[in-house]
């Protein structure tokens, strides 16, 4: 039988696309190489009784319009906003973060009265840039080199957004988008630890340091989401990040879509320049009117499509697409909650994100290690204990701890010589560096560990299929954003092969568990198939 | 009530290339101009420094990347004594395994074809963007724009053709490192591309927004040749002399050895300047080429501006990352047989350029700096002692270890690097001097020791140069204008001087 749509990869974007297509009446099949769905939004039991969010670990970017359209709360999704957070300082101090504005202000003032004032101005300015960019998330980028009505219309839409700002605001925004987060924060703040805390979102998942120009945009990328309408807020998916993809699967099946796991694809079948289906690794053929890949553009086009089916300059462009991995992850099962020496008993700070990097200089030095082809000796870690808020993930009294680590290079060793693959010994040394760092601030922590999973870019690529372990399916620099993502001319989710589409994070607007690429791709596919998108809310009206 | 009477129309502060170009333009349009220079000799960054050894006269800038063609034509520099020692200087990269000569688009080895294609594409991008250098930065909203001109410039960019237009939009904010790795295999070519992109910048080649700095550099021309490098006969001071001659011939009254201590202001309006000597010079218009920070924060005084502007200007980034090394050599050095009538690059690959930047971020001195060397005496074919002039990257502008210790460490690192590239050179050195960014700030008044009086970085370009409210050469203080490298488009091509003069003339018209 022939499906209307065959989706390769059951990550969150693939499932979002599948849901929208199924709701519009298409016969949809999602195939997944792993024995479970979710891609990088998964909950897995890697040691008995403990559920791990073992890849992505917090939610905020997931578009609320998609949650509503696909009725995800009805299918079990619940986002729990979290509060708190702390940066532990060398020498025993800390900076806490609280959701309550006044509490937070007092805490900032403890480090710098001036910075407490500046934080309100800073928040206002960053929120302005967020508001500017959010309406672009659920739109197909224009191709500025073409003069088709749609491209011109989309360009006008952006123009209209810009014209709503004052001359001064536009100039400031251009500065913000192009500068480094370090320089940007210097305009507002003086306290190194406050700057270190605020710079975090600018480096998560990117192959940039906080002193690299362009890193301020990455900050925005992490700020433009919301939880319950609270822009910039973050939360946990109850039951782990896999709850998002479980709800999507359930929503898909409710609309008649099918999912087949344990079915790795070998090759996309192309006939007369059109894709007609795929061959699985086991030799099975699946036919479909269109094939939509949730894999990143490199993996899709360079590994699963024969090069002769593609124009040479397209292949060259895809090869230039940068997917350097920069992150690793430790997932830890704990017998009890760790005690951080600096935090007072009962501090809510422990419910949020915990960092051990108290200056931008330390972050930047960690990046220098990455550039030299080594994992950071004094890494930056974003540590979360979701079980502080969501008790469903572990047995009572036990905890799951997620440690996101910057930086870990895709290859080890001298980059001038190309580097070599990670070995198990490298991976263990990387894990040790991270665990020892935590132990320094939470003495006795190591005694609480029941099980640790260490993931380097090698593991991320092997399991999740992210090329070079890049969590965004491609770096978030201007040469790879908007109409340049993934490659110029093909930012509209299409490829040179007719009926072969891309719907993952290597398309606009990029990575994070956002769902926007999947939704936008579905919108284009339905438009192409002359079907009207049912239940697809247009968050922001066209002109 | 009649206003104050003035015996001159304009005072220009600072006789660097932009101040000279600006003063000349105004004088040639009939304005009575006084050009004030603190030093004994005009020229700013291209003036002659005290001799290192008899006959060896160094200068801060040692090569000409660009002279604005409008400025060169209007000042008729050749009539005023400018002749070229060389106008198309090749680059020799001293690599790990041998040297590589690059002449514009031409080079040898397996990358010859790739380099030619890349270089020509970059030149065409540079040419498409170049018209923006010749105008005041566009305003972002209605009013004050020359729309016909803007449209023409944009059409010029689109006229690159669909494919190149798309490519330009992709690479406009990309880093130099990725382009080098994507397009080239020879580490020496990669090194050259990366080095030239970050020369004079406070950024390593892995930093996004660095390729555009190279495009900006390639937008210039010497003697009608795009992207060329020139060396005037007599060195850079000869260019300063020719510009000075042209300016005075046009009627500019030059006052050297005159340092301005204050800009005088009455009733929120400029009335002139007060010199260190106590003398007051009156004029209704003052144009300062000595840098936006120095002008607004020191000479005019912050009390005349709103606090937002003052804060923004204080935060404007002006970190110098380049040191200047001068050596007097008793004989010709041997860089493994390299032709000394070329520009020598000591950078083995893109990683070395990036790695040399790392410590500077933390106020430290790199172990292995990379450098650009010019031996002006080798061009004139002299047989006597030689002058080696090098731009060394990167150097901290505010070293943690203290200024003297950093200077000493930097010199040591430079000499070790030189000895490696030119074995035996140490024995030839009769005198050595190094100017760290903080020395450059002190001697030349450039904020942070940055060549551009404020970093030339994308977030400080066009309508954000030096900062948004000052980007069209005018200031909120009536009669006070800015020019110089700190204003659009930066650099010492004279373009900023010319643009500022045109803005003043337009406002007066």
Coordinates of N, CA and C in Angstrom, one line a residue, chain B residues 19-194:
Chain B
X19 N 41.4 63.8 9.0 CA 41.3 65.2 9.3 C 41.8 66.0 8.1
X20 N 42.9 65.5 7.5 CA 43.5 66.2 6.3 C 42.5 66.2 5.1
X21 N 41.9 65.0 4.9 CA 41.0 64.9 3.8 C 39.7 65.8 4.0
X22 N 39.3 65.8 5.3 CA 38.1 66.6 5.6 C 38.4 68.1 5.5
X23 N 39.6 68.6 6.0 CA 40.0 70.0 5.9 C 40.1 70.4 4.5
X24 N 40.8 69.5 3.7 CA 41.0 69.8 2.3 C 39.7 70.0 1.5
X25 N 38.7 69.1 1.8 CA 37.5 69.2 1.1 C 36.7 70.5 1.4
X26 N 36.7 70.9 2.7 CA 36.0 72.1 3.1 C 36.7 73.3 2.5
X27 N 38.1 73.3 2.5 CA 38.8 74.5 2.0 C 38.6 74.6 0.5
X28 N 38.5 73.4 -0.2 CA 38.4 73.5 -1.6 C 36.9 74.0 -2.0
X29 N 36.0 73.9 -1.0 CA 34.7 74.4 -1.2 C 34.6 75.9 -0.7
X30 N 35.7 76.5 -0.4 CA 35.7 77.9 -0.1 C 35.6 78.2 1.4
X31 N 35.7 77.2 2.2 CA 35.6 77.5 3.6 C 37.0 77.9 4.2
X32 N 36.9 78.7 5.1 CA 38.2 79.1 5.8 C 38.4 78.1 6.9
X33 N 39.5 77.3 6.7 CA 39.7 76.1 7.6 C 41.0 76.2 8.4
X34 N 40.9 76.0 9.7 CA 42.1 75.8 10.5 C 42.2 74.4 10.9
X35 N 43.3 73.7 10.7 CA 43.5 72.3 11.0 C 44.5 72.3 12.2
X36 N 44.1 71.8 13.3 CA 45.0 71.8 14.5 C 45.5 70.4 14.8
X37 N 46.9 70.4 15.0 CA 47.5 69.1 15.2 C 48.4 69.2 16.5
X38 N 48.2 68.2 17.3 CA 49.0 68.3 18.6 C 50.5 68.0 18.4
X39 N 50.8 67.2 17.4 CA 52.2 66.8 17.3 C 52.9 67.8 16.4
X40 N 54.2 67.7 16.3 CA 55.0 68.6 15.4 C 54.7 68.3 14.0
X41 N 54.5 67.0 13.6 CA 54.3 66.6 12.2 C 52.9 66.1 12.1
X42 N 52.2 66.5 11.0 CA 50.9 66.0 10.7 C 51.0 64.5 10.2
X43 N 49.8 63.8 10.2 CA 49.8 62.5 9.7 C 49.1 61.5 10.6
X44 N 49.1 61.8 12.0 CA 48.5 60.8 12.9 C 49.1 59.5 12.8
X45 N 48.4 58.5 12.5 CA 48.9 57.1 12.4 C 49.9 56.8 11.3
X46 N 50.0 57.8 10.3 CA 51.0 57.6 9.3 C 52.2 58.6 9.4
X47 N 52.2 59.3 10.5 CA 53.3 60.3 10.6 C 54.6 59.5 10.9
X48 N 55.7 60.2 10.7 CA 57.0 59.7 11.0 C 57.3 59.6 12.5
X49 N 57.7 58.5 12.9 CA 58.1 58.4 14.3 C 59.6 58.7 14.4
X50 N 60.1 59.0 15.6 CA 61.6 59.2 15.8 C 62.4 58.1 15.2
X51 N 63.5 58.4 14.5 CA 64.3 57.4 13.9 C 64.7 56.3 14.9
X52 N 64.6 55.1 14.4 CA 65.0 53.9 15.2 C 66.6 53.8 15.2
X53 N 67.1 54.1 14.0 CA 68.6 54.2 13.8 C 68.7 55.2 12.7
X54 N 69.9 55.7 12.5 CA 70.1 56.7 11.5 C 69.5 56.2 10.1
X55 N 68.6 57.0 9.6 CA 68.0 56.6 8.2 C 66.9 55.7 8.3
X56 N 66.6 55.1 9.5 CA 65.5 54.2 9.6 C 64.3 54.9 10.3
X57 N 63.3 55.3 9.5 CA 62.2 56.1 10.1 C 60.9 55.2 10.1
X58 N 60.5 54.7 11.3 CA 59.3 53.9 11.3 C 58.1 54.8 11.4
X59 N 56.9 54.1 11.2 CA 55.6 54.7 11.4 C 54.7 53.7 11.9
X60 N 53.5 54.1 12.4 CA 52.6 53.1 13.0 C 52.0 52.2 11.9
X61 N 51.3 52.9 10.9 CA 50.8 52.1 9.8 C 52.0 51.9 8.8
X62 N 52.1 50.7 8.2 CA 53.2 50.5 7.3 C 52.9 50.1 5.9
X63 N 51.6 50.1 5.6 CA 51.2 49.8 4.3 C 49.9 50.5 4.0
X64 N 49.6 50.8 2.7 CA 48.3 51.4 2.4 C 47.4 50.3 1.8
X65 N 46.3 50.1 2.5 CA 45.3 49.1 2.0 C 44.3 49.8 1.1
X66 N 44.0 51.1 1.4 CA 43.1 51.8 0.6 C 43.2 53.3 0.8
X67 N 43.1 54.0 -0.3 CA 42.9 55.5 -0.3 C 41.6 55.7 -1.0
X68 N 40.7 56.4 -0.4 CA 39.5 56.7 -1.1 C 39.7 57.4 -2.4
X69 N 39.3 56.8 -3.5 CA 39.6 57.4 -4.9 C 39.1 58.8 -5.0
X70 N 38.0 59.2 -4.3 CA 37.5 60.6 -4.3 C 38.6 61.5 -3.7
X71 N 39.1 61.0 -2.6 CA 40.1 61.8 -1.9 C 41.4 61.9 -2.7
X72 N 41.8 60.8 -3.2 CA 43.1 60.8 -4.0 C 43.0 61.8 -5.2
X73 N 41.8 61.7 -5.9 CA 41.6 62.6 -7.1 C 41.5 64.0 -6.6
X74 N 40.7 64.3 -5.6 CA 40.5 65.7 -5.2 C 41.8 66.3 -4.7
X75 N 42.5 65.6 -4.0 CA 43.8 66.1 -3.4 C 44.9 66.1 -4.4
X76 N 44.7 65.4 -5.5 CA 45.7 65.3 -6.5 C 47.1 64.9 -5.9
X77 N 47.1 63.8 -5.2 CA 48.3 63.5 -4.4 C 49.5 63.4 -5.2
X78 N 49.4 62.9 -6.4 CA 50.7 62.7 -7.2 C 51.3 64.1 -7.5
X79 N 50.5 65.1 -7.7 CA 51.0 66.4 -7.9 C 51.7 67.0 -6.7
X80 N 51.2 66.5 -5.5 CA 51.7 67.0 -4.3 C 52.8 66.1 -3.7
X81 N 53.4 65.3 -4.5 CA 54.6 64.5 -4.1 C 54.5 63.1 -3.8
X82 N 53.3 62.5 -4.0 CA 53.1 61.1 -3.7 C 53.6 60.2 -4.9
X83 N 54.5 59.4 -4.7 CA 54.9 58.4 -5.7 C 54.9 57.1 -5.0
X84 N 54.7 56.0 -5.8 CA 54.6 54.7 -5.1 C 55.9 53.9 -5.3
X85 N 56.3 53.3 -4.2 CA 57.4 52.4 -4.3 C 56.9 51.1 -4.9
X86 N 55.7 50.7 -4.5 CA 55.1 49.5 -5.1 C 53.6 49.7 -4.9
X87 N 52.8 49.2 -5.9 CA 51.4 49.3 -5.7 C 50.7 48.0 -5.8
X88 N 51.4 46.9 -5.9 CA 50.8 45.6 -6.0 C 51.6 44.6 -5.3
X89 N 51.8 44.8 -4.0 CA 52.7 44.1 -3.2 C 52.2 42.6 -3.0
X90 N 53.0 41.6 -3.3 CA 52.5 40.3 -3.1 C 52.6 39.9 -1.6
X91 N 52.0 38.8 -1.2 CA 52.1 38.4 0.2 C 52.8 37.0 0.2
X92 N 53.8 36.9 1.1 CA 54.5 35.6 1.2 C 54.1 35.0 2.6
X93 N 53.5 33.9 2.6 CA 53.2 33.3 3.9 C 54.3 32.3 4.2
X94 N 54.9 32.6 5.4 CA 56.0 31.7 5.8 C 55.3 30.5 6.6
X95 N 55.3 29.4 5.9 CA 54.6 28.2 6.4 C 55.5 27.3 7.1
X96 N 54.9 26.2 7.6 CA 55.7 25.2 8.3 C 56.7 24.5 7.4
X97 N 56.1 24.2 6.2 CA 56.9 23.5 5.2 C 57.1 24.3 4.0
X98 N 57.6 25.5 4.1 CA 57.9 26.3 2.9 C 57.0 27.5 2.8
X99 N 57.4 28.4 1.9 CA 56.7 29.6 1.7 C 55.7 29.5 0.6
X100 N 54.7 30.4 0.7 CA 53.7 30.4 -0.4 C 53.5 31.9 -0.8
X101 N 53.7 32.2 -2.1 CA 53.5 33.5 -2.6 C 52.1 33.7 -3.1
X102 N 51.4 34.8 -2.7 CA 50.1 35.1 -3.2 C 50.1 36.5 -3.8
X103 N 49.7 36.5 -5.1 CA 49.6 37.8 -5.8 C 48.1 38.0 -6.1
X104 N 47.4 38.7 -5.3 CA 46.0 38.9 -5.6 C 45.3 37.6 -5.7
X105 N 44.7 37.3 -6.9 CA 44.0 36.1 -7.1 C 44.9 34.9 -7.4
X106 N 46.2 35.2 -7.6 CA 47.1 34.2 -8.1 C 48.0 33.6 -7.0
X107 N 48.1 32.2 -7.0 CA 49.0 31.6 -6.1 C 49.3 30.2 -6.8
X108 N 50.2 29.5 -6.0 CA 50.6 28.2 -6.6 C 49.9 27.0 -5.8
X109 N 50.2 25.8 -6.2 CA 49.8 24.7 -5.4 C 48.4 24.2 -5.8
X110 N 48.0 23.2 -5.1 CA 46.7 22.5 -5.4 C 45.5 23.4 -5.3
X111 N 45.6 24.5 -4.5 CA 44.4 25.4 -4.3 C 44.4 26.5 -5.3
X112 N 45.3 26.5 -6.3 CA 45.4 27.7 -7.1 C 44.0 28.1 -7.7
X113 N 43.3 27.1 -8.2 CA 42.0 27.4 -8.9 C 41.0 27.8 -7.8
X114 N 41.0 27.1 -6.7 CA 40.0 27.4 -5.7 C 40.2 28.8 -5.1
X115 N 41.5 29.2 -4.9 CA 41.8 30.5 -4.4 C 41.4 31.6 -5.4
X116 N 41.7 31.4 -6.7 CA 41.3 32.4 -7.6 C 39.8 32.6 -7.6
X117 N 39.0 31.5 -7.6 CA 37.6 31.7 -7.6 C 37.1 32.4 -6.3
X118 N 37.6 32.0 -5.2 CA 37.2 32.6 -3.9 C 37.6 34.0 -3.9
X119 N 38.8 34.3 -4.3 CA 39.3 35.7 -4.2 C 38.4 36.6 -5.1
X120 N 38.1 36.1 -6.3 CA 37.4 37.0 -7.2 C 35.9 37.1 -6.7
X121 N 35.4 36.1 -6.1 CA 34.0 36.2 -5.5 C 34.0 37.3 -4.4
X122 N 35.0 37.2 -3.5 CA 35.1 38.1 -2.4 C 35.3 39.5 -2.9
X123 N 36.1 39.7 -4.0 CA 36.3 41.0 -4.6 C 35.0 41.6 -5.1
X124 N 34.2 40.7 -5.7 CA 33.0 41.2 -6.3 C 32.0 41.5 -5.2
X125 N 32.0 40.8 -4.1 CA 31.1 41.1 -2.9 C 31.6 42.5 -2.4
X126 N 32.9 42.6 -2.3 CA 33.4 43.9 -1.7 C 33.0 45.0 -2.6
X127 N 33.1 44.8 -3.9 CA 32.8 45.9 -4.8 C 31.3 46.3 -4.7
X128 N 30.5 45.3 -4.4 CA 29.0 45.6 -4.3 C 28.7 46.3 -3.0
X129 N 29.5 46.1 -2.0 CA 29.2 46.8 -0.7 C 29.9 48.1 -0.6
X130 N 30.9 48.3 -1.5 CA 31.8 49.5 -1.4 C 31.0 50.8 -1.4
X131 N 30.0 51.0 -2.3 CA 29.4 52.3 -2.3 C 28.8 52.8 -1.0
X132 N 28.6 51.9 0.0 CA 28.1 52.3 1.3 C 29.2 53.0 2.0
X133 N 30.5 52.8 1.6 CA 31.6 53.5 2.3 C 31.6 55.0 1.9
X134 N 31.0 55.3 0.8 CA 31.1 56.6 0.2 C 29.9 57.5 0.6
X135 N 29.2 57.1 1.6 CA 28.0 57.9 2.0 C 27.9 57.9 3.5
X136 N 27.1 58.9 4.0 CA 26.8 58.8 5.4 C 26.0 57.6 5.6
X137 N 26.1 57.0 6.8 CA 25.3 55.7 7.0 C 23.8 56.0 6.9
X138 N 23.1 55.1 6.3 CA 21.6 55.3 6.1 C 20.9 55.5 7.4
X139 N 19.9 56.3 7.4 CA 19.0 56.3 8.5 C 18.0 55.2 8.4
X140 N 17.4 54.7 9.5 CA 16.6 53.5 9.5 C 15.2 53.9 9.3
X141 N 14.8 55.1 9.4 CA 13.4 55.5 9.2 C 13.4 56.7 8.3
X142 N 12.2 57.1 7.8 CA 12.1 58.1 6.9 C 12.8 59.4 7.3
X143 N 13.2 60.2 6.4 CA 13.8 61.4 6.7 C 15.3 61.4 6.6
X144 N 15.9 62.2 5.8 CA 17.3 62.4 5.8 C 18.1 61.4 4.9
X145 N 17.4 60.5 4.3 CA 18.1 59.5 3.5 C 18.1 60.0 2.0
X146 N 19.2 59.7 1.3 CA 19.2 59.8 -0.1 C 18.6 58.5 -0.7
X147 N 17.3 58.5 -0.9 CA 16.7 57.2 -1.3 C 17.2 56.7 -2.6
X148 N 17.4 57.6 -3.5 CA 17.8 57.2 -4.9 C 19.2 56.5 -4.7
X149 N 20.0 57.1 -3.9 CA 21.4 56.5 -3.7 C 21.3 55.1 -3.0
X150 N 20.5 55.0 -2.0 CA 20.3 53.8 -1.3 C 19.8 52.7 -2.3
X151 N 18.8 53.1 -3.0 CA 18.2 52.1 -4.0 C 19.3 51.7 -5.0
X152 N 20.1 52.6 -5.4 CA 21.1 52.3 -6.4 C 22.1 51.3 -5.8
X153 N 22.5 51.5 -4.5 CA 23.4 50.6 -3.9 C 22.8 49.2 -3.7
X154 N 21.5 49.2 -3.3 CA 20.9 47.9 -3.1 C 20.8 47.1 -4.5
X155 N 20.4 47.9 -5.5 CA 20.3 47.2 -6.8 C 21.7 46.7 -7.2
X156 N 22.7 47.5 -6.9 CA 24.1 47.0 -7.2 C 24.4 45.7 -6.5
X157 N 23.9 45.5 -5.3 CA 24.1 44.2 -4.6 C 23.3 43.1 -5.3
X158 N 22.1 43.4 -5.6 CA 21.3 42.3 -6.3 C 21.8 42.0 -7.7
X159 N 22.5 43.0 -8.3 CA 23.0 42.8 -9.6 C 24.2 41.7 -9.6
X160 N 24.6 41.3 -8.5 CA 25.6 40.2 -8.4 C 25.1 39.0 -9.1
X161 N 23.7 38.9 -9.3 CA 23.1 37.7 -9.8 C 22.6 36.8 -8.7
X162 N 21.6 36.0 -9.0 CA 20.8 35.3 -8.0 C 21.8 34.4 -7.1
X163 N 22.7 33.7 -7.8 CA 23.5 32.7 -7.0 C 24.5 33.5 -6.1
X164 N 25.1 34.5 -6.6 CA 26.1 35.2 -5.8 C 25.4 36.1 -4.7
X165 N 24.2 36.6 -5.1 CA 23.4 37.3 -4.1 C 23.1 36.5 -2.9
X166 N 22.6 35.2 -3.2 CA 22.3 34.3 -2.1 C 23.6 34.0 -1.3
X167 N 24.7 33.8 -2.0 CA 25.9 33.5 -1.3 C 26.4 34.6 -0.4
X168 N 26.2 35.9 -0.9 CA 26.6 37.0 -0.1 C 25.7 37.1 1.2
X169 N 24.4 36.8 1.0 CA 23.6 36.8 2.2 C 24.0 35.7 3.2
X170 N 24.5 34.6 2.7 CA 25.0 33.6 3.6 C 26.2 34.0 4.3
X171 N 27.2 34.5 3.6 CA 28.5 34.7 4.2 C 28.7 36.1 4.8
X172 N 27.7 37.0 4.7 CA 27.9 38.4 5.2 C 28.3 38.4 6.6
X173 N 27.8 37.5 7.5 CA 28.1 37.6 8.9 C 28.9 36.3 9.3
X174 N 29.4 35.6 8.4 CA 30.1 34.3 8.7 C 31.5 34.6 9.3
X175 N 32.1 33.6 9.8 CA 33.5 33.8 10.3 C 34.4 33.4 9.2
X176 N 35.6 33.9 9.3 CA 36.6 33.7 8.3 C 37.1 32.3 8.3
X177 N 37.2 31.7 9.5 CA 37.7 30.4 9.7 C 36.9 29.3 8.9
X178 N 35.6 29.4 8.9 CA 34.8 28.4 8.2 C 34.9 28.5 6.7
X179 N 35.0 29.8 6.2 CA 35.2 30.0 4.8 C 36.5 29.4 4.4
X180 N 37.5 29.6 5.2 CA 38.8 29.1 4.9 C 38.8 27.6 4.8
X181 N 38.2 27.0 5.8 CA 38.1 25.5 5.8 C 37.2 24.9 4.7
X182 N 36.2 25.6 4.4 CA 35.2 25.1 3.4 C 35.9 25.2 2.0
X183 N 36.7 26.2 1.7 CA 37.1 26.5 0.3 C 38.5 26.1 0.0
X184 N 39.4 26.0 1.1 CA 40.8 25.9 0.8 C 41.4 24.7 1.6
X185 N 42.4 24.1 1.0 CA 43.1 23.0 1.7 C 44.5 23.4 2.2
X186 N 45.1 24.3 1.5 CA 46.5 24.7 1.9 C 46.4 25.5 3.2
X187 N 47.1 25.0 4.3 CA 47.0 25.8 5.5 C 47.5 27.2 5.4
X188 N 48.4 27.4 4.5 CA 49.0 28.8 4.4 C 48.0 29.8 3.8
X189 N 47.2 29.3 2.9 CA 46.2 30.1 2.3 C 45.1 30.4 3.3
X190 N 44.8 29.4 4.1 CA 43.8 29.6 5.2 C 44.3 30.6 6.2
X191 N 45.6 30.5 6.5 CA 46.2 31.4 7.4 C 46.1 32.8 6.9
X192 N 46.4 33.0 5.6 CA 46.4 34.4 5.0 C 44.9 34.9 5.1
X193 N 44.0 34.1 4.7 CA 42.6 34.6 4.7 C 42.2 35.0 6.1
X194 N 42.5 34.2 7.0 CA 42.1 34.4 8.4 C 42.8 35.6 9.0

